[in-house]
Coordinates of C-alpha atoms in Angstrom, one line a residue:
M687 CA -128.8 -87.9 -0.5
D688 CA -130.9 -85.5 1.5
T689 CA -132.5 -87.2 4.5
T690 CA -134.1 -84.2 6.1
I691 CA -137.8 -83.8 6.5
S692 CA -139.9 -80.6 6.0
L693 CA -141.8 -79.0 8.8
L694 CA -143.9 -77.0 6.4
P695 CA -146.7 -79.6 6.0
F696 CA -147.3 -79.3 9.7
L697 CA -147.8 -75.6 9.6
E698 CA -150.9 -73.6 8.5
S699 CA -151.9 -74.1 4.9
E700 CA -154.8 -73.4 2.7
K701 CA -156.4 -76.7 3.7
A702 CA -158.5 -77.0 6.8
G703 CA -157.1 -79.1 9.6
I704 CA -154.9 -79.2 12.7
F705 CA -151.6 -77.4 12.5
L706 CA -148.7 -76.0 14.4
E707 CA -148.2 -72.3 15.0
F708 CA -145.3 -70.3 16.3
P709 CA -146.3 -67.0 18.0
L710 CA -144.2 -64.1 16.9
S711 CA -142.0 -62.3 19.4
K712 CA -143.0 -58.7 20.2
K713 CA -139.3 -57.8 20.7
R714 CA -136.9 -56.9 17.9
A715 CA -133.7 -58.9 17.8
A716 CA -131.2 -57.4 20.2
S717 CA -128.2 -58.4 18.1
E718 CA -127.3 -60.4 15.0
H719 CA -126.9 -63.5 17.0
D720 CA -130.4 -63.0 18.5
A721 CA -132.2 -63.4 15.2
C722 CA -135.1 -65.6 16.2
P723 CA -138.4 -63.8 15.3
F724 CA -140.5 -66.1 17.5
Q725 CA -141.4 -66.2 21.2
V726 CA -138.5 -67.7 23.2
I727 CA -139.3 -69.5 26.4
D728 CA -135.7 -70.2 27.4
D729 CA -132.4 -69.4 25.7
S730 CA -130.1 -70.3 28.6
H731 CA -129.0 -73.7 27.2
D732 CA -125.8 -74.2 25.2
F733 CA -127.2 -76.4 22.5
F734 CA -130.9 -75.8 22.2
V735 CA -133.5 -73.1 22.6
L736 CA -137.1 -73.5 23.8
L737 CA -139.8 -71.7 21.8
N738 CA -143.4 -71.2 22.4
A739 CA -145.7 -73.2 20.1
R740 CA -149.4 -73.8 19.8
I741 CA -151.6 -76.5 18.2
K742 CA -154.5 -75.0 16.4
A743 CA -157.4 -75.9 14.2
T744 CA -158.2 -73.8 11.1
G745 CA -160.2 -70.7 12.2
S746 CA -160.2 -71.6 15.9
R747 CA -158.4 -70.5 19.0
P748 CA -155.3 -72.5 20.1
L749 CA -156.2 -76.0 21.3
K750 CA -153.0 -76.6 23.2
S751 CA -149.8 -74.8 24.3
C752 CA -146.5 -76.5 23.7
F753 CA -142.7 -76.1 24.1
L754 CA -140.6 -76.6 21.1
M755 CA -137.0 -77.6 21.8
I756 CA -134.9 -77.0 18.7
Q757 CA -131.2 -77.2 18.0
K758 CA -129.3 -73.9 18.1
D759 CA -127.5 -72.7 14.9
I760 CA -124.5 -71.6 17.0
P761 CA -123.8 -73.7 20.1
R762 CA -122.3 -72.0 23.1
V763 CA -119.0 -73.7 23.8
K764 CA -117.3 -72.2 26.7
D765 CA -113.7 -73.2 25.8
E766 CA -111.7 -75.1 23.3
L767 CA -110.5 -77.8 25.7
N768 CA -113.5 -80.0 25.0
L769 CA -114.4 -82.9 22.8
F770 CA -117.6 -81.5 21.3
T771 CA -118.0 -81.9 17.5
N772 CA -121.0 -81.9 15.1
K773 CA -120.9 -85.7 15.2
E774 CA -121.0 -85.8 19.0
I775 CA -123.9 -83.3 19.1
D776 CA -125.8 -85.4 16.6
S777 CA -125.3 -88.4 18.8
I778 CA -126.6 -86.6 21.8
W779 CA -129.7 -85.5 20.0
Q780 CA -130.2 -89.1 18.8
Q781 CA -130.1 -90.4 22.3
T782 CA -132.4 -87.6 23.5
I783 CA -135.1 -88.2 20.9
T784 CA -135.0 -91.9 21.3
S785 CA -135.3 -91.7 25.1
Y786 CA -138.1 -89.1 25.0
A787 CA -140.0 -90.9 22.2
I788 CA -141.8 -93.1 24.8
Q789 CA -142.8 -90.2 27.1
Q790 CA -146.5 -89.2 27.2
N791 CA -145.8 -85.4 27.2
V792 CA -143.6 -85.5 24.0
F793 CA -144.8 -85.5 20.4
I794 CA -142.8 -87.2 17.7
F795 CA -143.5 -86.1 14.2
P796 CA -144.4 -88.6 11.4
E797 CA -141.2 -89.8 9.7
Q798 CA -139.0 -88.1 12.4
L799 CA -137.7 -91.6 13.2
N800 CA -136.5 -94.2 10.8
P801 CA -137.7 -97.8 11.0
N802 CA -134.5 -98.6 12.9
G803 CA -135.2 -95.8 15.4
A804 CA -132.6 -93.3 14.1
S805 CA -133.9 -89.7 14.1
K806 CA -133.9 -87.4 11.1
Q807 CA -133.2 -83.6 11.0
F808 CA -135.7 -81.1 9.8
A809 CA -134.7 -78.9 6.8
S810 CA -133.5 -75.3 7.3
L811 CA -136.3 -72.8 7.7
F812 CA -136.1 -69.1 6.9
F813 CA -138.9 -66.6 7.8
C814 CA -140.2 -63.6 5.8
A815 CA -141.3 -61.0 8.3
K816 CA -143.2 -59.0 5.6
K817 CA -145.4 -61.9 4.4
K818 CA -145.3 -63.9 7.7
V819 CA -144.3 -67.1 6.0
L820 CA -141.7 -69.8 6.5
F821 CA -139.7 -71.3 3.6
H822 CA -136.8 -73.5 2.9
P823 CA -133.7 -71.5 1.6
P824 CA -133.2 -72.1 -2.1
C825 CA -129.9 -72.3 -4.0
P826 CA -129.3 -68.8 -5.6
R827 CA -128.2 -70.5 -8.8
C828 CA -130.7 -73.2 -9.5
G829 CA -133.5 -72.8 -6.9
S830 CA -133.1 -76.2 -5.4
R831 CA -133.1 -76.6 -1.7
L832 CA -129.8 -76.0 0.1
H833 CA -128.4 -79.0 2.1
L834 CA -126.1 -79.3 5.1
C835 CA -122.7 -80.7 3.9
K836 CA -121.7 -83.6 6.0
D837 CA -119.2 -85.1 3.6
D838 CA -115.7 -84.5 5.0
D839 CA -114.0 -85.2 1.7
I840 CA -116.0 -82.4 0.0
L841 CA -115.3 -80.0 2.8
K842 CA -111.6 -80.8 2.9
S843 CA -111.3 -80.3 -0.9
A844 CA -112.7 -76.8 -0.4
S845 CA -110.3 -76.1 2.4
L846 CA -113.1 -76.1 5.0
S847 CA -113.3 -77.7 8.4
A848 CA -114.5 -81.3 8.5
Y849 CA -118.1 -81.9 9.7
S850 CA -117.2 -84.9 11.9
T851 CA -114.3 -83.3 13.8
S852 CA -115.4 -79.7 14.3
L853 CA -118.4 -77.5 15.2
K854 CA -118.4 -75.8 11.8
R855 CA -121.4 -76.3 9.5
Y856 CA -121.9 -75.3 5.9
L857 CA -124.9 -75.2 3.6
Y858 CA -124.4 -76.0 -0.1
C859 CA -126.2 -77.2 -3.2
P860 CA -125.3 -80.8 -4.1
D861 CA -126.7 -80.4 -7.6
C862 CA -124.6 -77.3 -8.4
Y863 CA -121.5 -78.8 -6.7
N864 CA -121.6 -81.8 -9.0
D865 CA -122.1 -79.6 -12.0
T866 CA -120.2 -76.4 -11.9
G867 CA -119.3 -76.1 -8.2
S868 CA -121.3 -74.7 -5.3
S869 CA -120.8 -71.8 -2.9
F870 CA -120.7 -72.7 0.8
Y871 CA -122.7 -70.7 3.3
Q872 CA -122.5 -70.5 7.1
F873 CA -124.4 -68.5 9.7
S874 CA -121.6 -66.1 10.5
H875 CA -117.9 -65.6 9.7
S876 CA -115.1 -66.2 12.2
T877 CA -111.5 -65.2 11.9
D878 CA -110.3 -68.7 11.0
D879 CA -112.9 -69.2 8.2
S880 CA -111.9 -69.4 4.5
A881 CA -112.4 -66.1 2.6
S882 CA -114.4 -68.1 0.0
V883 CA -117.1 -69.0 2.5
K884 CA -120.2 -66.7 2.5
D885 CA -122.4 -65.9 5.5
R886 CA -126.2 -65.6 5.9
Y887 CA -126.3 -62.0 4.6
D888 CA -124.5 -62.9 1.5
L889 CA -127.0 -65.7 0.9
I890 CA -130.0 -63.5 1.4
N891 CA -128.6 -60.8 -1.0
E892 CA -128.0 -63.6 -3.6
F893 CA -131.7 -64.5 -3.5
K894 CA -132.2 -61.7 -6.0
T895 CA -130.8 -63.9 -8.7
L896 CA -134.0 -66.0 -8.4
E897 CA -136.3 -63.2 -9.6
N898 CA -137.1 -65.1 -12.8
T899 CA -136.6 -68.6 -11.4
H900 CA -139.3 -70.7 -10.1
S901 CA -138.5 -72.1 -6.7
K902 CA -141.0 -74.0 -4.6
N903 CA -142.2 -72.2 -1.5
F904 CA -139.8 -69.3 -2.1
P905 CA -142.0 -66.2 -1.3
C906 CA -139.9 -63.4 -2.9
T907 CA -140.4 -63.8 -6.6
D908 CA -144.1 -62.6 -6.6
C909 CA -143.8 -60.3 -3.6
P910 CA -144.8 -56.5 -4.1
N911 CA -141.9 -55.6 -1.8
Y912 CA -139.3 -57.3 -4.0
A913 CA -137.8 -54.0 -5.2
D914 CA -137.3 -52.7 -1.6
C915 CA -135.8 -56.0 -0.5
Y916 CA -133.3 -56.5 -3.4
G917 CA -132.9 -52.9 -4.7
E918 CA -131.0 -50.1 -3.3
K919 CA -132.6 -50.4 0.2
Q920 CA -131.5 -54.0 0.5
A921 CA -134.3 -54.5 3.0
A922 CA -134.1 -58.3 2.6
V923 CA -131.4 -58.7 5.2
S924 CA -133.7 -57.3 7.8
N925 CA -137.0 -58.7 6.5
I926 CA -135.7 -62.3 6.2
R927 CA -135.1 -63.9 9.6
F928 CA -134.3 -67.4 10.7
F929 CA -136.3 -70.2 12.4
S930 CA -133.1 -72.2 11.9
F931 CA -130.3 -71.5 9.4
Y932 CA -129.1 -75.1 9.4
P933 CA -131.1 -78.3 9.4
F934 CA -132.1 -79.0 13.0
H935 CA -133.2 -81.6 15.5
M936 CA -136.4 -80.8 17.3
L937 CA -138.8 -82.2 20.0
L938 CA -142.3 -80.9 20.9
F939 CA -143.3 -81.0 24.6
D940 CA -146.4 -80.2 26.6
S941 CA -146.1 -76.7 28.0
E942 CA -145.2 -76.2 31.6
S943 CA -146.3 -73.8 34.3
M944 CA -142.9 -72.7 35.6
K945 CA -139.3 -73.6 36.2
A946 CA -138.4 -75.5 39.3
M947 CA -136.3 -72.6 40.6
D948 CA -139.4 -70.4 40.6
F949 CA -141.5 -73.2 42.2
I950 CA -139.2 -73.8 45.2
P951 CA -140.0 -70.4 46.8
L952 CA -143.7 -71.2 46.5
L953 CA -143.2 -74.5 48.3
S954 CA -141.4 -72.5 51.0
G955 CA -144.5 -70.4 51.6
A956 CA -143.6 -67.4 49.4
P957 CA -146.7 -65.5 48.3
L958 CA -148.2 -66.5 44.9
E959 CA -150.0 -64.0 42.8
N960 CA -153.6 -65.1 42.1
A961 CA -153.0 -68.0 44.5
P962 CA -155.8 -70.5 45.1
S963 CA -157.5 -70.5 48.5
N964 CA -155.9 -73.8 49.6
P965 CA -152.2 -73.9 48.6
F966 CA -151.4 -75.9 51.8
F967 CA -153.1 -78.1 54.4
F968 CA -151.5 -76.7 57.5
K969 CA -150.6 -73.1 56.5
D970 CA -151.6 -71.5 59.8
T971 CA -150.6 -74.2 62.3
E972 CA -147.4 -75.4 63.9
K973 CA -147.5 -78.4 61.6
F974 CA -146.7 -76.1 58.7
Y975 CA -143.0 -77.1 59.5
L976 CA -143.8 -80.7 58.7
E977 CA -145.9 -79.9 55.7
V978 CA -143.2 -77.8 54.0
L979 CA -140.5 -80.4 54.8
F980 CA -142.7 -83.2 53.4
L981 CA -143.5 -81.2 50.2
K982 CA -139.8 -80.5 49.6
L983 CA -138.8 -84.1 50.2
S984 CA -141.6 -85.2 47.8
F985 CA -140.5 -82.6 45.2
F986 CA -136.9 -83.8 45.4
E987 CA -138.0 -87.4 45.0
A988 CA -140.2 -86.4 42.0
V989 CA -137.2 -84.7 40.3
I990 CA -135.0 -87.8 40.7
R991 CA -137.7 -90.1 39.7
S992 CA -138.5 -88.1 36.5
A993 CA -134.8 -87.9 35.6
R994 CA -134.3 -91.6 36.2
Q995 CA -137.3 -92.5 34.0
I996 CA -135.9 -90.4 31.1
F997 CA -132.2 -91.1 31.6
K998 CA -132.6 -94.8 32.4
N999 CA -129.7 -95.7 30.1
Q1000 CA -127.5 -93.2 31.7
W1001 CA -128.3 -93.7 35.4
P1002 CA -126.7 -92.8 37.6
D1003 CA -124.7 -90.6 35.2
L1004 CA -127.4 -87.9 35.0
N1005 CA -126.9 -84.7 33.1
L1006 CA -129.1 -82.7 35.5
Y1007 CA -129.0 -79.0 36.1
E1008 CA -131.6 -76.7 37.6
Q1009 CA -132.7 -74.9 34.4
R1010 CA -133.9 -78.2 32.9
I1011 CA -136.5 -79.0 35.6
W1012 CA -140.0 -77.8 35.0
V1013 CA -143.2 -77.9 37.0
Q1014 CA -146.8 -78.2 35.7
L1015 CA -149.4 -77.3 38.3
I1016 CA -152.6 -79.3 38.1
N1017 CA -156.0 -77.7 37.8
P1018 CA -156.7 -76.4 41.4
D1019 CA -160.4 -77.2 41.1
N1020 CA -159.8 -80.6 42.7
S1021 CA -159.7 -81.2 46.5
L1022 CA -155.9 -81.3 46.9
P1023 CA -154.0 -78.1 47.8
V1024 CA -152.3 -76.7 44.7
F1025 CA -148.8 -77.5 46.0
W1026 CA -149.7 -81.1 46.6
N1027 CA -150.7 -81.6 43.0
Y1028 CA -148.2 -81.1 40.2
T1029 CA -146.0 -83.0 37.7
I1030 CA -142.3 -82.7 37.1
S1031 CA -140.8 -82.6 33.6
I1032 CA -137.1 -82.7 32.6
I1033 CA -136.6 -80.9 29.3
G1034 CA -133.2 -81.0 27.7
L1035 CA -130.5 -83.1 26.2
I1036 CA -130.0 -86.3 28.1
S1037 CA -126.3 -87.0 27.6
R1038 CA -123.4 -85.4 29.4
P1039 CA -120.5 -83.7 27.6
P1040 CA -118.0 -86.2 26.1
T1041 CA -115.8 -87.7 28.9
T1042 CA -112.1 -88.0 28.8
P1043 CA -109.8 -90.5 30.5
I1044 CA -108.8 -87.6 32.9
E1045 CA -112.4 -87.1 33.9
I1046 CA -113.2 -90.8 34.3
N1047 CA -110.1 -91.7 36.3
I1048 CA -109.4 -88.6 38.3
L1049 CA -112.5 -86.4 38.8
K1050 CA -115.5 -87.4 40.8
N1051 CA -119.0 -87.8 39.3
N1052 CA -120.4 -84.3 38.6
N1053 CA -123.9 -85.4 39.3
F1054 CA -123.2 -85.8 43.0
H1055 CA -122.0 -82.3 42.9
F1056 CA -125.2 -81.0 41.3
I1057 CA -127.5 -83.1 43.5
T1058 CA -125.7 -81.9 46.7
L1059 CA -126.1 -78.3 45.6
F1060 CA -129.7 -78.8 44.7
W1061 CA -130.4 -80.5 48.0
F1062 CA -129.1 -77.7 50.1
Y1063 CA -130.6 -75.0 47.8
L1064 CA -134.0 -76.7 48.2
F1065 CA -134.0 -76.7 52.0
F1066 CA -132.0 -73.6 53.0
V1067 CA -132.0 -70.9 50.4
N1068 CA -134.7 -68.3 51.1
Q1069 CA -135.4 -64.6 50.9
A1070 CA -133.0 -63.9 53.9
Q1071 CA -130.0 -66.0 52.7
E1072 CA -128.8 -66.6 49.2
K1073 CA -127.2 -69.7 47.8
K1074 CA -123.7 -68.5 48.2
A1075 CA -124.2 -68.2 52.0
V1076 CA -125.7 -71.7 52.1
Y1077 CA -122.9 -73.3 50.0
D1078 CA -120.2 -71.5 52.0
T1079 CA -121.7 -72.8 55.2
V1080 CA -121.9 -76.3 53.9
G1081 CA -118.3 -76.2 52.8
R1082 CA -117.1 -75.0 56.2
L1083 CA -119.2 -77.8 57.9
A1084 CA -117.8 -80.4 55.6
Q1085 CA -114.3 -79.1 56.3
T1086 CA -114.8 -79.5 60.1
L1087 CA -116.0 -83.1 59.6
K1088 CA -112.5 -84.1 58.4
N1089 CA -111.4 -83.9 62.0
S1090 CA -114.6 -84.7 63.9
E1091 CA -118.0 -86.3 63.6
L1092 CA -121.2 -84.5 62.9
S1093 CA -122.7 -83.3 66.2
E1094 CA -125.9 -85.1 67.2
D1095 CA -126.9 -82.0 69.2
Y1096 CA -129.2 -79.9 66.9
E1097 CA -129.0 -76.8 69.1
K1098 CA -125.2 -76.9 69.3
L1099 CA -124.8 -77.6 65.5
T1100 CA -127.2 -74.9 64.4
T1101 CA -125.7 -72.4 66.9
E1102 CA -122.4 -72.8 65.1
F1103 CA -124.0 -73.0 61.7
P1104 CA -127.2 -71.0 61.9
V1105 CA -127.7 -71.0 58.1
L1106 CA -128.7 -74.6 58.5
K1107 CA -131.5 -74.1 61.0
M1108 CA -134.7 -75.8 60.0
E1109 CA -136.6 -72.5 60.2
N1110 CA -134.8 -71.7 56.9
I1111 CA -137.0 -74.1 55.0
F1112 CA -139.5 -71.2 54.9
W1113 CA -139.2 -68.3 52.4
H1114 CA -139.7 -65.9 55.3
P1115 CA -138.0 -67.7 58.2
D1116 CA -138.2 -64.7 60.6
N1117 CA -142.0 -65.0 60.6
R1118 CA -142.0 -68.6 61.9
P1119 CA -141.9 -69.7 65.5
K1120 CA -138.9 -71.7 66.8
L1121 CA -138.7 -75.3 65.7
P1122 CA -140.3 -77.6 68.3
P1123 CA -137.6 -79.8 70.0
A1124 CA -139.5 -83.0 68.9
W1125 CA -138.7 -82.2 65.3
Q1126 CA -135.1 -81.3 65.6
A1127 CA -134.1 -84.8 64.5
Y1128 CA -135.5 -84.1 61.0
G1129 CA -133.3 -81.0 60.7
L1130 CA -130.3 -83.1 61.6
E1131 CA -131.2 -85.8 59.1
I1132 CA -131.5 -83.2 56.3
I1133 CA -127.9 -82.1 57.0
K1134 CA -126.6 -85.7 57.3
L1135 CA -128.2 -86.8 54.0
G1136 CA -126.8 -83.8 52.1
L1137 CA -123.3 -84.4 53.4
A1138 CA -123.2 -88.1 52.5
I1139 CA -124.3 -88.2 48.8
N1140 CA -121.9 -90.8 47.3
D1141 CA -124.4 -93.3 46.0
L1142 CA -127.6 -92.2 44.5
D1143 CA -129.6 -95.4 45.2
S1144 CA -128.8 -95.5 48.9
F1145 CA -129.3 -91.7 49.1
T1146 CA -132.8 -91.8 47.6
A1147 CA -133.7 -94.6 49.9
G1148 CA -132.7 -92.4 52.8
V1149 CA -134.8 -89.6 51.4
S1150 CA -137.8 -91.9 51.1
N1151 CA -137.4 -93.1 54.7
L1152 CA -137.2 -89.6 56.0
K1153 CA -140.2 -88.5 54.0
Q1154 CA -142.3 -91.4 55.4
A1155 CA -141.3 -90.5 59.0
V1156 CA -142.3 -86.9 58.4
K1157 CA -145.6 -88.0 56.8
N1158 CA -146.4 -90.3 59.8
N1159 CA -145.9 -87.4 62.2
L1160 CA -147.8 -85.0 60.0
F1161 CA -151.0 -87.1 59.7
F1162 CA -151.1 -89.9 62.2
T1163 CA -150.4 -88.5 65.7
A1164 CA -153.0 -89.1 68.3
M1165 CA -153.9 -85.4 68.6
E1166 CA -154.8 -85.1 65.0
C1167 CA -156.5 -88.5 64.6
R1168 CA -158.9 -88.2 67.6
S1169 CA -162.5 -89.1 66.6
P1170 CA -165.1 -86.4 67.1
E1171 CA -167.7 -88.9 68.4
S1172 CA -167.4 -91.9 70.7
P1173 CA -168.3 -95.2 69.1
E1174 CA -171.3 -97.2 70.5
L1175 CA -171.3 -100.8 71.5
T1176 CA -173.9 -103.4 70.3
E1177 CA -176.0 -105.3 72.8
H1178 CA -173.8 -108.3 72.1
D1179 CA -170.7 -106.4 73.1
R1180 CA -172.3 -105.3 76.4
Q1181 CA -173.3 -108.8 77.2
A1182 CA -169.8 -110.1 76.5
I1183 CA -168.3 -107.4 78.8
F1184 CA -170.8 -108.3 81.5
Q1185 CA -169.9 -112.0 81.3
I1186 CA -166.2 -111.2 81.5
L1187 CA -166.6 -108.9 84.5
N1188 CA -168.9 -111.3 86.3
A1189 CA -166.3 -114.1 85.8
L1190 CA -163.6 -111.9 87.2
K1191 CA -165.8 -111.0 90.2
Q1192 CA -166.4 -114.6 91.0
K1193 CA -162.7 -115.4 90.8
W1194 CA -161.7 -112.5 93.0
E1195 CA -164.3 -113.4 95.6
T1196 CA -162.7 -116.8 96.1
Q1197 CA -159.1 -115.5 95.9
Q1198 CA -159.1 -112.5 98.1
R1199 CA -156.1 -113.9 100.0
R1200 CA -153.9 -114.3 96.9
P1201 CA -150.2 -113.5 97.6
Q1202 CA -149.3 -109.9 96.9
D1203 CA -146.2 -110.8 94.9
Q1204 CA -148.4 -112.2 92.1
D1205 CA -150.3 -109.0 91.5
D1206 CA -147.9 -107.5 89.0
D1207 CA -146.8 -110.6 87.1
V1208 CA -148.4 -109.8 83.7
L1209 CA -150.4 -107.0 82.2
E1210 CA -152.9 -108.5 79.7
T1211 CA -154.6 -106.2 77.1
V1212 CA -158.0 -107.0 75.7
V1213 CA -159.4 -104.7 73.0
L1214 CA -163.0 -104.6 71.8
T1215 CA -163.2 -103.8 68.1
S1216 CA -165.8 -102.5 65.7
P1217 CA -168.3 -101.2 68.3
E1218 CA -171.6 -99.8 67.3
K1219 CA -173.0 -98.5 70.6
T1220 CA -171.5 -96.6 73.6
P1221 CA -170.7 -99.1 76.4
E1222 CA -172.2 -98.8 79.8
E1223 CA -169.7 -98.3 82.7
P1224 CA -168.2 -101.5 84.1
P1225 CA -166.6 -101.7 87.5
A1226 CA -163.1 -100.4 87.6
L1227 CA -160.8 -103.4 86.9
E1228 CA -157.2 -104.0 85.8
E1229 CA -157.7 -106.3 82.9
T1230 CA -157.5 -105.8 79.2
I1231 CA -159.3 -108.2 76.8
V1232 CA -159.4 -108.2 73.0
L1233 CA -162.6 -109.0 71.3
E1234 CA -162.4 -109.0 67.5
P1235 CA -165.3 -109.0 65.0
G1236 CA -166.4 -112.4 63.8
K1237 CA -165.2 -114.2 66.9
E1238 CA -167.3 -115.5 69.8
K1239 CA -166.6 -113.1 72.6
T1240 CA -167.5 -115.6 75.4
E1241 CA -164.6 -117.7 74.3
K1242 CA -162.3 -114.8 75.0
A1243 CA -163.8 -114.6 78.5
K1244 CA -163.1 -118.3 79.0
E1245 CA -159.5 -117.9 77.9
T1246 CA -159.1 -115.0 80.4
D1247 CA -160.5 -117.2 83.2
E1248 CA -157.6 -119.7 82.7
T1249 CA -154.9 -117.1 83.4
I1250 CA -156.7 -114.8 85.7
D1251 CA -154.7 -115.9 88.8
T1252 CA -151.5 -114.2 87.5
L1253 CA -152.9 -111.3 85.5
E1254 CA -153.1 -107.7 86.2
K1255 CA -156.5 -106.8 84.8
T1256 CA -157.3 -103.7 82.8
I1257 CA -160.1 -103.0 80.3
I1258 CA -159.6 -100.0 78.0
M1259 CA -162.1 -98.4 75.7
Q1260 CA -160.9 -96.5 72.6
G1261 CA -162.5 -94.8 69.7
N1262 CA -161.7 -95.3 66.0
D1263 CA -158.5 -93.5 66.3
G1264 CA -157.2 -95.2 69.4
A1265 CA -158.0 -92.3 71.8
P1266 CA -159.5 -93.2 75.2
I1267 CA -163.2 -92.5 75.7
P1268 CA -165.2 -92.4 78.9
P1269 CA -167.4 -95.5 79.4
K1270 CA -171.1 -95.5 80.1
P1271 CA -172.7 -97.6 83.0
V1272 CA -173.5 -101.2 82.3
S1273 CA -177.1 -102.3 82.6
E1274 CA -176.4 -104.5 85.6
P1275 CA -173.8 -102.8 87.8
I1276 CA -171.4 -105.1 89.8
S1277 CA -170.4 -104.1 93.3
D1278 CA -167.3 -105.6 95.0
P1279 CA -165.4 -104.5 98.2
M1280 CA -162.1 -104.8 96.3
D1281 CA -163.1 -102.3 93.7
D1282 CA -161.5 -99.4 95.5
E1283 CA -158.2 -101.1 95.5
L1284 CA -158.1 -101.7 91.8
E1285 CA -156.9 -99.5 88.9
K1286 CA -160.0 -98.7 86.7
T1287 CA -159.5 -98.3 82.9
V1288 CA -161.6 -99.6 80.0
V1289 CA -160.5 -99.2 76.3
I1290 CA -162.5 -100.1 73.2
T1291 CA -160.8 -99.8 69.9
Q1292 CA -162.1 -100.0 66.3
Q1293 CA -159.6 -101.4 63.9
P1294 CA -158.8 -99.2 60.9
P1295 CA -159.8 -100.6 57.5
K1296 CA -157.1 -102.5 55.8
R1297 CA -155.4 -100.7 52.9
S1298 CA -155.8 -102.4 49.6

């Protein structure tokens, strides 16, 4: 029983509506194995290819660009010492489609999933380059649709490789097989194939037997080029191409801007063609060090977070590699710099290759290997040093740590291993000033984290802590947070200050002979918050008093009186950001002969609003 579904109803038809379109490639196939006539986005993967696709309305321009991830006809298997089979690949696609089905950037076609959640394959699709139409390959005998044979018993009886235990696949006609027997067709021959098996060219040439046979969606029978295709020229073998020779699994994604490996140089400050005016916040300042470091840490976190969301059933056994990571830049019209505003997508099969007892019990987790490589690539590969130099250096450093601990001296460590200097986080490191000493600890932490990846949860926690520390230094230092205008005190604030100072004056006048050894017992700090007017200058005293909004400030003065005998007295005035501001004179100045002997500081602070 055929359980495949047809993609043709979702493609352009005579009826008006929304449909899917596959832009044609402008390049001719380079070889017989490169037979796809459509625009290929990425063909670097072993088991799938990414095609360009568009969603259109009849008679309109494309409404949306998409990536189409489809199963390859011929998987690239690097050696024979693996456990990959058709059954295993089907299982991987099943897991992938089920996991991606809940993602917002993935479209699942109607009927693609059974009620029980199992995914169906789409039927084989051939393409006529002359008429620009897709069609299902018909049986050359009866015109019925050809099916993929998954019945091992049928295949074994024909002396063919079993579907469930090999990577061989064959098309056949179930109707003809049950009647008079069916031919078996595969994409291409190999040396170990039965001589009775036919390939794609044999199948195309046999289509000429359908000249007088009606076959639904078959475009050749009424085509004016029929004689050229199936006559002496035999042009059909070049005119008929393949969207997919075999039934295939497929997922439709939102399109992305670029691969992660193309995005990393831009995060490092590499020039971007047609770049917006604000790619960074601190491009021309010393703090560009911290901004690039913060952005790279955020990028790494986003990659792991996206992978964890999709591969939740496999975590921490992720099947990550760099070509699967994509970046979508957000519209730069908003207020954020372009490299602060993007999304991460992981596009690919979610499951690792089949594991063996050898791999489980002897070898280490390959994901730690990838994440370590990706970590050091992200921070230290640039225009001046390639990844091999970085990886070799990290290897030598790891080797030295077998006999000694990692140096806590940044200068000493990076003198011996200059490839790991923090200046190398920039794409053009020679154009940057030397790293400020205050930030060397961040460079050491980057190296430490990368050398100690043996548990992903604790590692990501360390990354998060480092990112927060860099963020605090980037945005919340006193120099950057200084308020441009001094706050003003209300009349109520002034009166409260006056009462406090007057009470202090009266105490001091009666205690001028207080023992000297009590002077430095305690330093009390009193902060005046939420000021509205600039204060007048009080006498220079050494007391600090906190007056908060909503509380009676005279009560604070009374509390101060009770401990004044043992307190060093300082009043400090601060702006919204905590930076000291010069006071203004009070309306009723106080004079005291002891003023010249006292430290004089007043700070008024406005509490920052609470974060919700």
